[in-house]
Amino acid sequence: MRTRNWIATRVAVLTVGVGLFAGGLPALQQAALASPKSGPCSETFGTPDKNPDYNDLPGSDKYPNGSPPDENRRYTYPNPKRAVSGIDLPPGMDPDELLEKYGDDTEGLALDSPERAYAAWNRNQTTGKRPWSGSFRTWLINQYIGNEVIGRRGDAFHKKVAEDFGIGGSEWQCEQKIPGAKRRGDFVNATRKILIEVKSDGVYKNGQLGEDKKLVEQGWDVRYVFGREPTAETVAELEAAGIKVHVHRAAAIPEFTPNKENTAPEDLELFTPDAKTAPSAGDGVNAIRGSADTEAEARANQQQLVDAEGESSSPGGVDFSTLQLSYVGTSKDGKGLDYSFKAAQNPDEDTNPSWGGMAKAHLASDAFFTWLALTPDKFWVNLNPTQPDQIMDSTFAKTDAGRVLLEADLAMKHDFAKTVNPKTALGARFWNALSRVGGQPCMPVIRNWIVPDTAKVREQDGGIYILDAPLKVNSVPYEGVIPGDQCRKTTAQLEHDQRLVETMIRPVVEKRVNTAPEYADLRRVYASRVAAEWVAQQDEVTPGPYHDIIGSDDVSRWPLRQDKNWSEQDTYQRYLKSFNEGDYKFERRSGNWIYTYTVGGVDFSKSPKQDISRAQFTKEAPGMPGTAANSRAQVTDYRDTGTTWLGGSTSEASAFGQDLVPSSATTKAQGDGASAISVATTALLTALTAGLVVVGGAMAWRSRRRRRAVLRRY
């Protein structure tokens, strides 16, 4: 996200005995992270010893819109700390006990060990200049693991750019001091006065713009290569300074050894039919865990990230309130479920950070299991003043999915009343157009209820992509009798009035149901309904891990979570109060009272969907399969849609995108989108684990920081 400065390393000759590996290979890990010196790019990155053609460089006229989108453009980077991304503080242990047991010295402790994380936390809390005020969980993800991600992913992306564009030869130096400037450059061609700066995210370092603007004024050709789409404001600032911008999107795959005890979180068991045998993890899961539970905590955490000496890869930039399931599919090994959420991007993360990711993800996952466990005849709710015994199924009422549907029904009735309010311009036109009884306009009782519209999906390659899952508001005249209703109309009058409702009122309410934040939970649980329906259908053909849950009528593992004391009767009483006293009654200027009565509900018993063709899918959602896959390894922006995807899996083999890495490295130059996967770190780990001598091999790791010069190390 925000960083910039350089750290480089060359791995020379390492002789390691087997005894060094007790406790998680700390010596190996530290050696693998050591720093290459500046020098010719061909030597640093192993690129061809040939100067690339000027027109093949990023930022040239050959790439007017940046590198062509290619979701298969991937690279790897070492991230051993990710192995502990699922831990939390030991239960029942107070800070003093934690300090006594683990101390605050990380020296000699393996990077992938919980012991090192606890020692680092103790040091942060006891002697750190900026003790983290939020939870251990958010510190672990955003700072402890986040700082490592920023540094190593940035340097690996540097290598990726060098390989893809063939930057090498006698003219190109890396990590080189720029003549006439106060800093070093990523790729420097002093002969032609070309500087290429590489940013694995979409931002540049504060203070760097001024230096580079001076270089432009001195005749330098300065270019910035971003691994993530920068904001329009960032592009405008750079172009105003005479700097060329090139976007080279690539997915970063972390290299580490996961384990069920420390990598998969116990507090966020998403889509796990059995947490003991199918733990759930992924970079999207990490980002969700890294979000604060409250707005106050989110603001405090974000301020600490802004002020910190080290940049952090917080899940900022994601609007968690919009999080909903967009893909589920069988994992490559056939043992688990891959999944990916979609969320809108948050354009103002520093001053208005998003929060509550875990609650939203829990709701989506719990609803998924609710739809699997219960039969569709239970998926309805009903608010009607004459039917207090038909509010909802008693088992469904014990779930958050049921709560969400009933609360949405009440919200829809409030919105209907607000829309027909004669004090509004639309409401006044509506009442003036209604047929009259006794010279006064009156509105008959209306039955409004929410149902699924046809979802647009694509089923392919063992999964389902949910492109759109719209909801529909149905409206018809109520055929029953409501006490106090004096609006008796002819059939012709009822038909006339209903046409007004259909053309003037219902579209407004339906738009709110599909877009307003108040209905986000409803849209969230319905997306899970579409996914669960697909899983159940697959299970009918080949029984899978969810077989014993489907149709079991047992939702005891997924009870009310967000409001354990919620009751359908409480919601019904709030509805009656509004119905009898509140927002269903209006007073016109003439002094007469106008009443509007609405009944109805929400009915998710059916889940219609349209499976579009492969050709249409490719046209309407280019790159979506690759985006979903990449989101398990790295939270991924989906091209220029303004959305971010966050993935994971219940399969240990693919949770962090391990299945996306080929068995051997493939590299292709000229930035044509070919995958360039570095497996040097994996090979090094394997060799050293066996106690072998490893010779040579250049590695470049670039540190990424926010606004300070020192990356915080733990």
XYZ file of C-alpha atoms in Angstrom:
714
model
C 0.000 0.000 0.000
C 2.266 2.895 0.890
C 6.022 2.475 1.071
C 9.241 3.145 -0.365
C 12.862 2.613 0.338
C 15.375 0.037 -0.583
C 16.968 -2.928 1.066
C 18.952 -5.353 -1.072
C 20.783 -8.593 -0.510
C 22.897 -11.207 -2.157
C 22.822 -14.748 -0.871
C 26.390 -15.962 -1.178
C 27.620 -19.302 0.158
C 25.668 -20.716 3.086
C 26.845 -23.788 4.934
C 24.262 -24.871 7.444
C 24.305 -27.817 9.813
C 21.264 -29.788 10.736
C 21.475 -28.513 14.279
C 20.562 -24.989 13.137
C 17.061 -26.058 12.223
C 15.707 -26.890 15.663
C 12.797 -24.596 16.375
C 11.761 -23.672 12.841
C 14.928 -22.924 10.825
C 15.708 -19.430 12.152
C 19.210 -19.365 10.662
C 17.910 -20.408 7.261
C 15.135 -17.861 7.335
C 17.411 -15.004 8.265
C 19.927 -15.996 5.596
C 17.246 -16.163 2.929
C 16.295 -12.603 3.795
C 19.782 -11.138 3.574
C 20.489 -8.269 1.008
C 21.956 -8.051 -2.622
C 24.209 -5.146 -3.448
C 23.536 -2.591 -6.119
C 24.996 -3.293 -9.506
C 24.169 -4.382 -13.049
C 20.548 -5.521 -13.305
C 21.623 -8.582 -15.283
C 23.642 -9.766 -12.309
C 21.099 -8.760 -9.699
C 18.107 -10.424 -11.315
C 19.591 -12.843 -13.815
C 18.082 -11.045 -16.806
C 19.704 -11.241 -20.273
C 22.926 -9.267 -20.624
C 21.380 -7.212 -23.412
C 20.036 -3.680 -23.342
C 16.271 -3.795 -24.000
C 14.794 -1.892 -26.900
C 13.614 1.536 -25.775
C 10.102 0.857 -27.097
C 9.831 -2.319 -25.014
C 10.291 -0.501 -21.710
C 7.303 0.126 -19.434
C 5.802 3.534 -20.039
C 6.618 3.558 -23.747
C 4.105 4.213 -26.504
C 3.846 0.455 -26.968
C 1.809 0.311 -23.748
C -0.587 3.295 -23.821
C -2.809 1.668 -21.193
C -0.161 -0.185 -19.235
C 0.491 -3.901 -19.558
C -2.401 -5.881 -21.025
C -4.493 -7.379 -18.201
C -3.457 -10.943 -17.476
C -4.575 -12.719 -14.316
C -1.966 -15.425 -14.980
C 0.850 -12.916 -14.449
C 2.156 -14.105 -11.090
C 5.296 -14.194 -8.982
C 6.305 -15.576 -5.602
C 7.900 -14.071 -2.526
C 9.014 -15.526 0.839
C 6.568 -14.892 3.676
C 7.395 -17.278 6.558
C 5.486 -15.266 9.180
C 2.254 -16.004 7.345
C 2.419 -19.482 8.875
C 1.175 -17.994 12.163
C -1.558 -15.822 10.659
C -4.288 -17.800 12.436
C -3.066 -17.535 16.017
C -4.394 -15.404 18.835
C -3.186 -14.824 22.361
C -3.199 -17.965 24.527
C -6.563 -18.126 26.313
C -6.637 -17.207 29.973
C -3.148 -15.701 29.995
C -2.800 -12.108 31.202
C -0.065 -9.753 29.877
C 2.306 -10.442 32.774
C 2.013 -14.200 32.316
C 2.526 -13.835 28.574
C 5.669 -11.768 29.158
C 7.017 -14.228 31.709
C 6.489 -17.217 29.413
C 7.619 -15.792 26.070
C 9.747 -12.792 26.991
C 10.318 -9.892 24.586
C 13.448 -11.033 22.743
C 12.892 -12.413 19.234
C 16.554 -13.246 18.624
C 17.032 -16.813 17.448
C 13.319 -17.548 17.188
C 11.995 -18.873 13.901
C 10.039 -16.406 11.812
C 7.218 -18.915 11.401
C 6.868 -19.696 15.119
C 4.125 -18.447 17.474
C 6.826 -17.930 20.105
C 8.440 -15.191 18.025
C 5.074 -13.500 17.435
C 4.288 -13.489 21.164
C 7.752 -12.143 22.027
C 7.375 -9.403 19.421
C 3.953 -8.499 20.812
C 5.375 -8.315 24.331
C 8.115 -5.986 23.141
C 5.605 -3.816 21.310
C 3.440 -3.533 24.404
C 6.189 -3.012 26.968
C 9.041 -1.103 25.308
C 7.742 -0.136 21.875
C 7.607 3.545 20.966
C 4.069 3.102 19.672
C 2.327 0.283 21.530
C -0.526 -1.081 19.441
C -3.795 -0.049 21.061
C -5.935 -2.513 19.142
C -6.219 -6.260 19.506
C -3.364 -8.746 19.136
C -5.204 -10.128 16.111
C -5.199 -6.852 14.187
C -1.566 -6.142 15.151
C -0.515 -9.602 13.993
C -2.073 -9.177 10.551
C -1.415 -5.501 9.925
C 2.030 -5.008 11.425
C 3.803 -8.222 12.349
C 2.942 -10.101 9.149
C 2.066 -6.988 7.160
C 5.512 -5.438 7.392
C 7.095 -8.625 6.120
C 4.635 -8.771 3.212
C 5.376 -5.207 2.206
C 9.139 -5.578 2.116
C 9.436 -8.926 0.418
C 6.562 -8.642 -1.970
C 7.904 -5.279 -3.124
C 11.338 -6.667 -3.868
C 9.936 -9.721 -5.606
C 7.825 -7.446 -7.803
C 11.005 -5.532 -8.636
C 12.475 -8.795 -9.895
C 9.237 -9.598 -11.748
C 9.374 -6.296 -13.656
C 13.039 -6.853 -14.540
C 12.232 -10.295 -15.926
C 9.047 -9.372 -17.781
C 10.607 -6.397 -19.554
C 14.078 -7.868 -19.962
C 15.830 -5.044 -18.147
C 19.511 -5.880 -18.293
C 22.625 -5.173 -20.315
C 25.510 -2.797 -19.847
C 23.423 0.369 -19.553
C 21.098 -0.682 -16.726
C 22.024 -0.551 -13.054
C 19.799 -1.532 -10.139
C 19.759 -0.004 -6.663
C 21.933 2.702 -8.193
C 22.683 6.210 -6.946
C 21.087 8.654 -9.388
C 23.485 11.314 -10.676
C 22.397 14.705 -9.391
C 19.826 13.305 -6.956
C 19.740 12.479 -3.255
C 18.495 8.945 -3.597
C 18.919 5.634 -5.353
C 16.753 4.372 -8.172
C 15.224 1.013 -8.919
C 16.332 0.802 -12.553
C 18.781 3.498 -13.649
C 20.128 4.097 -17.150
C 22.520 7.009 -16.720
C 23.546 6.844 -20.375
C 20.059 7.598 -21.638
C 18.958 9.372 -18.435
C 16.073 6.967 -17.807
C 14.798 6.172 -14.307
C 12.199 3.442 -13.724
C 10.684 3.290 -10.247
C 8.776 0.157 -9.217
C 5.850 0.178 -6.767
C 4.203 -3.158 -5.989
C 1.078 -1.325 -4.872
C -0.543 1.832 -6.215
C 1.138 4.663 -4.314
C 4.476 6.429 -4.137
C 6.599 7.540 -1.229
C 5.977 10.958 0.252
C 8.817 13.321 -0.646
C 9.858 11.262 -3.666
C 7.731 13.212 -6.105
C 9.662 16.416 -5.522
C 13.006 14.727 -6.174
C 11.761 13.060 -9.325
C 10.196 16.252 -10.610
C 13.639 17.845 -10.389
C 15.070 14.957 -12.396
C 12.468 15.531 -15.106
C 13.441 19.184 -15.211
C 17.077 18.069 -15.660
C 16.113 16.055 -18.719
C 15.542 12.631 -17.133
C 12.849 10.307 -18.457
C 11.160 9.178 -15.221
C 8.649 6.305 -15.205
C 6.668 4.685 -12.401
C 5.561 1.050 -12.687
C 2.719 0.101 -10.343
C 1.597 -3.405 -9.481
C -1.829 -2.120 -8.513
C -4.030 0.498 -10.138
C -3.185 3.907 -8.626
C -5.921 6.416 -7.959
C -6.814 9.004 -10.567
C -5.430 11.620 -8.183
C -2.073 9.823 -7.992
C -1.864 9.530 -11.777
C -2.712 13.215 -12.175
C -0.009 14.241 -9.675
C 2.646 12.169 -11.413
C 1.727 13.234 -14.919
C 1.672 16.882 -13.824
C 5.282 16.388 -12.711
C 6.179 14.959 -16.132
C 6.369 11.351 -14.889
C 5.035 8.502 -17.024
C 2.756 5.940 -15.352
C 2.616 2.251 -16.234
C 0.418 -0.354 -14.492
C 1.758 -3.914 -14.530
C -0.713 -5.926 -12.465
C 0.644 -9.189 -11.117
C -0.493 -11.538 -8.360
C 1.968 -12.201 -5.534
C 1.978 -15.771 -4.210
C 3.435 -16.154 -0.689
C 5.955 -18.921 -0.010
C 5.716 -20.515 3.407
C 4.785 -23.798 5.049
C 1.220 -23.693 6.423
C 0.050 -25.802 9.335
C -3.407 -26.419 10.751
C -2.495 -25.370 14.289
C -1.226 -21.868 13.509
C -2.268 -20.849 9.988
C -6.031 -21.425 9.999
C -7.816 -19.163 12.514
C -10.181 -20.687 15.046
C -12.131 -17.433 15.334
C -13.042 -17.307 11.626
C -13.935 -20.810 10.462
C -15.419 -19.823 7.124
C -17.293 -22.516 5.170
C -15.672 -25.286 7.198
C -17.868 -28.388 7.409
C -15.453 -29.737 10.013
C -12.849 -27.376 11.430
C -10.678 -30.285 12.582
C -10.244 -31.776 9.118
C -10.940 -28.799 6.844
C -9.580 -25.577 8.367
C -10.209 -22.400 6.413
C -7.483 -19.908 5.535
C -6.253 -17.533 2.827
C -5.043 -13.993 2.299
C -8.634 -12.810 2.109
C -9.259 -14.431 5.490
C -6.206 -12.617 6.863
C -7.460 -9.273 5.555
C -10.849 -9.871 7.129
C -9.237 -10.814 10.469
C -7.117 -7.682 10.224
C -10.155 -5.433 10.236
C -11.180 -3.878 13.531
C -14.382 -4.896 15.279
C -15.566 -1.331 15.935
C -15.317 2.032 14.220
C -13.369 3.508 17.138
C -10.800 0.712 17.024
C -10.533 1.062 13.246
C -9.754 4.768 13.484
C -7.193 4.206 16.233
C -5.523 1.378 14.305
C -5.414 3.346 11.081
C -3.858 6.335 12.796
C -1.171 4.083 14.227
C -0.475 2.699 10.760
C -0.149 6.231 9.390
C 2.177 7.297 12.203
C 4.173 4.080 12.435
C 7.844 3.920 11.550
C 7.018 0.974 9.344
C 4.471 0.769 6.554
C 1.760 -1.790 7.038
C -0.380 -3.781 4.668
C -3.653 -3.165 6.465
C -6.885 -4.246 4.781
C -7.624 -0.585 4.220
C -9.128 0.146 0.868
C -11.825 -2.493 1.343
C -15.365 -1.482 2.276
C -16.276 -4.461 4.442
C -19.896 -3.350 4.710
C -20.334 -4.483 1.085
C -18.635 -7.870 1.504
C -20.505 -10.773 -0.093
C -19.735 -14.162 -1.582
C -18.989 -14.144 -5.317
C -17.388 -17.514 -5.991
C -17.276 -21.034 -4.582
C -15.732 -24.088 -6.196
C -14.088 -27.397 -5.520
C -10.396 -27.020 -4.677
C -7.820 -28.396 -7.078
C -7.059 -31.348 -4.805
C -10.772 -32.136 -4.551
C -10.688 -32.037 -0.762
C -12.067 -28.606 0.026
C -13.977 -25.533 -1.068
C -12.273 -22.529 -2.625
C -14.197 -19.287 -2.143
C -13.904 -15.591 -2.795
C -15.723 -12.559 -1.462
C -16.241 -9.348 -3.398
C -16.335 -5.915 -1.790
C -16.365 -2.328 -2.958
C -13.121 -0.410 -2.570
C -12.868 2.186 0.156
C -11.497 5.402 -1.387
C -10.867 7.074 1.963
C -9.134 4.507 4.134
C -6.930 6.924 6.072
C -9.696 9.164 7.402
C -12.662 6.803 7.181
C -11.340 3.245 7.597
C -13.681 0.326 7.147
C -14.279 -2.154 9.930
C -16.378 -5.166 10.921
C -15.005 -7.577 8.339
C -15.241 -10.600 10.624
C -18.901 -9.993 11.436
C -19.781 -9.689 7.740
C -17.802 -12.792 6.773
C -19.309 -14.767 9.635
C -22.770 -13.771 8.474
C -22.072 -14.894 4.901
C -20.626 -18.220 6.067
C -23.289 -18.907 8.691
C -26.042 -18.130 6.182
C -24.398 -20.531 3.720
C -24.729 -23.345 6.270
C -28.254 -22.287 7.222
C -29.370 -22.577 3.603
C -27.719 -26.007 3.402
C -29.085 -27.389 6.681
C -32.694 -26.243 6.389
C -35.145 -27.098 3.642
C -36.334 -24.270 1.340
C -39.886 -24.363 2.730
C -38.502 -22.630 5.838
C -36.919 -19.690 3.985
C -39.682 -17.109 4.505
C -40.713 -14.401 6.958
C -44.011 -12.560 7.294
C -45.127 -9.362 9.032
C -48.911 -9.075 9.101
C -50.927 -7.538 11.956
C -53.515 -10.310 11.708
C -51.023 -13.221 11.618
C -48.898 -13.106 14.786
C -48.490 -16.881 14.672
C -47.029 -16.912 11.161
C -43.974 -14.693 11.526
C -41.370 -17.297 10.559
C -40.318 -20.886 11.056
C -39.162 -21.499 14.635
C -35.853 -23.117 13.596
C -35.129 -20.402 11.035
C -35.719 -17.857 13.809
C -32.677 -19.199 15.634
C -30.306 -18.089 12.859
C -28.826 -14.803 11.720
C -30.106 -15.460 8.211
C -33.661 -15.556 9.574
C -33.053 -12.423 11.632
C -31.738 -10.579 8.585
C -34.779 -11.479 6.478
C -37.280 -10.331 9.087
C -35.451 -7.081 9.807
C -35.233 -6.414 6.058
C -38.990 -6.955 5.733
C -39.617 -4.338 8.402
C -37.142 -1.935 6.757
C -38.878 -2.407 3.403
C -42.240 -1.498 4.926
C -40.745 1.649 6.444
C -39.239 2.565 3.070
C -42.542 2.010 1.314
C -44.257 4.336 3.771
C -41.543 6.980 3.344
C -41.818 6.773 -0.434
C -45.604 7.346 -0.474
C -45.445 10.129 2.120
C -47.467 13.003 0.608
C -45.030 15.509 2.115
C -42.480 14.443 -0.497
C -42.711 15.468 -4.152
C -43.110 11.882 -5.358
C -45.571 11.046 -2.609
C -47.694 14.095 -3.398
C -47.900 13.151 -7.080
C -48.794 9.610 -6.127
C -51.648 10.605 -3.761
C -53.035 13.140 -6.214
C -53.188 10.416 -8.860
C -54.918 7.835 -6.652
C -58.590 7.066 -7.168
C -60.901 8.609 -4.593
C -63.509 7.381 -2.167
C -65.922 9.986 -0.859
C -63.942 12.717 -2.555
C -60.729 11.828 -0.715
C -57.757 9.813 -1.988
C -57.206 6.636 -0.052
C -54.845 3.792 -0.457
C -55.942 0.169 -0.188
C -53.911 -2.321 1.804
C -50.891 -3.456 -0.212
C -48.980 -6.691 0.127
C -45.275 -6.111 -0.608
C -42.672 -8.814 -0.312
C -39.064 -9.353 -1.337
C -38.071 -12.313 -3.504
C -34.951 -13.258 -5.464
C -34.780 -12.033 -9.015
C -32.906 -14.192 -11.516
C -29.252 -14.399 -10.548
C -26.681 -14.240 -13.330
C -24.041 -16.920 -12.814
C -21.448 -18.903 -14.666
C -20.854 -22.527 -13.717
C -17.537 -23.808 -15.020
C -14.358 -25.610 -14.037
C -15.878 -27.023 -10.865
C -17.210 -23.757 -9.460
C -19.857 -21.059 -9.706
C -19.199 -17.359 -10.293
C -21.987 -15.102 -9.067
C -21.999 -12.101 -11.384
C -25.224 -10.598 -10.088
C -27.775 -11.672 -7.486
C -30.531 -9.044 -7.626
C -33.625 -8.944 -5.449
C -37.125 -8.010 -6.493
C -40.016 -6.364 -4.656
C -43.400 -7.800 -5.519
C -46.537 -5.794 -4.859
C -50.210 -6.776 -5.099
C -53.460 -5.624 -3.432
C -54.000 -7.448 -0.158
C -56.942 -9.804 -0.265
C -57.471 -10.088 3.477
C -59.126 -7.722 5.931
C -57.210 -5.259 8.086
C -59.025 -3.796 11.120
C -59.667 -0.091 10.653
C -59.283 -0.120 6.885
C -62.030 2.125 5.399
C -60.676 2.278 1.854
C -63.135 0.195 -0.152
C -62.647 0.454 -3.900
C -63.973 -1.094 -7.072
C -61.951 -3.558 -9.075
C -61.217 -0.876 -11.659
C -60.019 1.520 -8.968
C -57.792 -1.146 -7.413
C -56.212 -1.921 -10.769
C -55.621 1.792 -11.416
C -54.007 2.306 -8.042
C -51.878 -0.790 -8.373
C -50.509 0.479 -11.685
C -49.455 3.650 -9.879
C -47.710 1.585 -7.225
C -45.956 -0.468 -9.890
C -44.734 2.527 -11.880
C -44.085 5.147 -9.202
C -43.377 3.493 -5.858
C -42.230 -0.095 -6.217
C -39.168 0.749 -8.413
C -37.922 3.223 -5.808
C -38.238 0.710 -2.982
C -36.726 -2.078 -5.077
C -33.724 0.081 -5.921
C -33.127 0.670 -2.223
C -33.327 -3.049 -1.506
C -30.612 -3.640 -4.110
C -28.339 -0.720 -3.312
C -28.968 0.862 0.109
C -26.556 0.052 2.979
C -29.533 -0.868 5.174
C -30.126 -3.951 3.020
C -26.489 -5.007 2.660
C -26.961 -7.916 5.064
C -29.935 -9.132 3.051
C -27.927 -9.053 -0.158
C -25.060 -10.766 1.666
C -27.120 -13.713 2.892
C -28.814 -14.079 -0.487
C -25.482 -14.368 -2.315
C -24.691 -17.193 0.098
C -28.070 -18.710 -0.781
C -27.041 -18.891 -4.451
C -23.725 -20.507 -3.532
C -25.327 -23.002 -1.145
C -27.856 -24.029 -3.780
C -24.999 -24.867 -6.161
C -23.143 -26.864 -3.489
C -26.290 -28.837 -2.679
C -26.841 -29.614 -6.351
C -23.272 -30.858 -6.742
C -23.716 -33.033 -3.676
C -26.696 -34.752 -5.278
C -24.379 -35.978 -8.026
C -21.315 -36.729 -5.909
C -21.625 -36.586 -2.092
C -19.019 -34.209 -0.702
C -17.861 -32.698 2.591
C -21.212 -30.969 3.204
C -23.316 -34.088 2.655
C -24.203 -34.679 6.315
C -25.178 -31.032 6.789
C -27.487 -30.726 3.789
C -31.118 -31.112 4.843
C -30.157 -32.062 8.408
C -32.414 -29.410 9.976
C -29.602 -28.849 12.479
C -28.327 -25.262 12.715
C -26.910 -25.522 16.221
C -23.361 -24.770 14.964
C -24.549 -21.504 13.417
C -26.828 -19.840 15.973
C -27.558 -16.145 16.390
C -24.160 -14.507 16.587
C -24.519 -10.720 16.255
C -27.468 -10.310 18.632
C -27.892 -13.432 20.727
C -30.971 -12.002 22.450
C -32.826 -11.200 19.240
C -36.392 -12.471 19.000
C -38.805 -12.453 16.085
C -41.502 -11.334 18.526
C -39.538 -8.164 19.346
C -39.379 -7.284 15.652
C -43.065 -8.067 15.253
C -43.955 -5.746 18.126
C -41.927 -2.948 16.535
C -43.863 -3.545 13.332
C -47.204 -3.367 15.169
C -46.194 -0.137 16.871
C -45.368 1.454 13.519
C -48.494 0.014 11.967
C -50.779 1.374 14.684
C -49.010 4.560 15.728
C -46.096 5.427 13.541
C -44.975 5.924 9.988
C -47.995 4.440 8.214
C -50.171 7.513 8.942
C -49.867 10.960 7.329
C -51.705 14.264 7.796
C -52.534 16.409 4.774
C -52.887 20.178 4.846
C -56.646 19.826 4.891
C -56.326 18.208 8.309
C -57.455 14.794 7.145
C -55.427 11.745 8.081
C -54.224 9.437 5.331
C -53.423 5.855 6.195
C -51.334 3.392 4.281
C -51.270 -0.247 5.265
C -48.632 -2.692 4.080
C -48.188 -6.363 4.832
C -45.929 -8.945 3.226
C -42.568 -10.500 3.947
C -39.434 -11.958 2.393
C -39.458 -15.290 0.571
C -36.176 -16.986 -0.368
C -37.685 -20.435 -0.893
C -36.699 -20.260 -4.554
C -33.357 -19.198 -6.023
C -33.704 -18.754 -9.783
C -30.527 -18.343 -11.779
C -29.337 -18.008 -15.355
C -26.148 -19.841 -16.249
C -24.685 -17.695 -19.011
C -22.550 -19.117 -21.809
C -18.764 -19.236 -21.671
C -18.578 -16.679 -24.474
C -20.860 -14.256 -22.643
C -18.966 -14.822 -19.388
C -15.647 -14.091 -21.061
C -17.079 -10.930 -22.592
C -18.863 -9.602 -19.506
C -16.416 -10.739 -16.838
C -12.954 -10.999 -18.421
C -10.345 -12.287 -16.024
C -12.815 -13.144 -13.259
C -11.645 -16.764 -12.826
C -8.039 -15.627 -12.436
C -9.078 -12.870 -10.050
C -10.959 -15.333 -7.840
C -7.988 -17.708 -7.821
C -5.430 -14.958 -7.129
C -7.514 -13.555 -4.273
C -6.637 -16.586 -2.166
C -2.963 -15.615 -2.353
C -3.341 -11.851 -2.347
C -6.310 -9.549 -1.865
C -6.918 -8.599 -5.496
C -8.519 -5.647 -7.278
C -10.708 -6.843 -10.115
C -9.429 -4.765 -13.009
C -11.210 -1.389 -13.218
C -14.496 -2.425 -11.605
C -13.917 -0.644 -8.294
C -14.162 -3.954 -6.444
C -11.681 -6.012 -4.466
C -11.768 -9.798 -4.095
C -10.762 -11.606 -0.900
C -10.316 -15.363 -1.097
C -9.562 -18.463 0.892
C -10.072 -22.198 0.941
C -10.854 -25.070 3.264
C -8.083 -26.989 1.475
C -4.648 -26.514 2.987
C -3.149 -27.170 -0.444
C -4.702 -24.117 -2.061
C -5.630 -21.707 0.749
C -2.877 -19.225 -0.136
C -2.654 -19.952 -3.849
C -0.046 -22.692 -3.581
C -1.856 -24.520 -6.383
C -1.226 -21.556 -8.699
C 2.552 -21.984 -8.651
C 3.993 -24.341 -11.297
C 6.552 -26.929 -10.312
C 9.298 -25.016 -12.110
C 9.831 -21.338 -12.821
C 8.592 -19.900 -16.097
C 9.863 -16.562 -17.274
C 9.118 -14.538 -20.371
C 10.297 -11.043 -21.198
C 8.682 -7.978 -22.764
C 5.787 -7.702 -20.295
C 3.430 -9.717 -22.451
C 1.610 -11.185 -19.486
C 3.466 -14.478 -19.253
C 3.834 -15.857 -15.774
C 7.265 -15.438 -14.212
C 7.386 -17.479 -11.038
C 10.455 -17.435 -8.860
C 10.920 -20.605 -6.853
C 14.416 -19.799 -5.658
C 13.341 -19.447 -2.058
C 11.539 -22.786 -2.045
C 14.580 -24.485 -3.513
C 16.820 -22.811 -0.963
C 14.633 -23.907 1.926
C 14.574 -27.478 0.647
C 18.316 -27.671 0.204
C 19.154 -26.118 3.535
C 16.675 -28.309 5.357
C 18.650 -31.287 4.089
C 21.830 -29.719 5.496
C 23.380 -29.059 2.084
C 25.735 -26.327 0.895
C 23.973 -23.727 -1.222
C 26.028 -21.634 -3.582
C 25.211 -18.265 -5.127
C 21.853 -16.978 -6.283
C 20.893 -13.335 -6.270
C 17.816 -12.252 -4.393
C 16.451 -8.756 -4.134
C 13.973 -7.803 -1.453
C 12.545 -4.378 -1.480
C 11.166 -2.781 1.637
C 7.899 -0.915 1.472
C 7.071 1.666 4.074
C 4.535 4.345 4.680
C 6.026 7.741 5.499
C 9.137 6.918 7.499
C 12.600 5.713 6.667
C 12.884 2.684 8.960
C 10.875 -0.471 8.398
C 9.796 -1.921 11.715
C 11.290 -5.353 12.269
C 10.150 -8.017 14.725
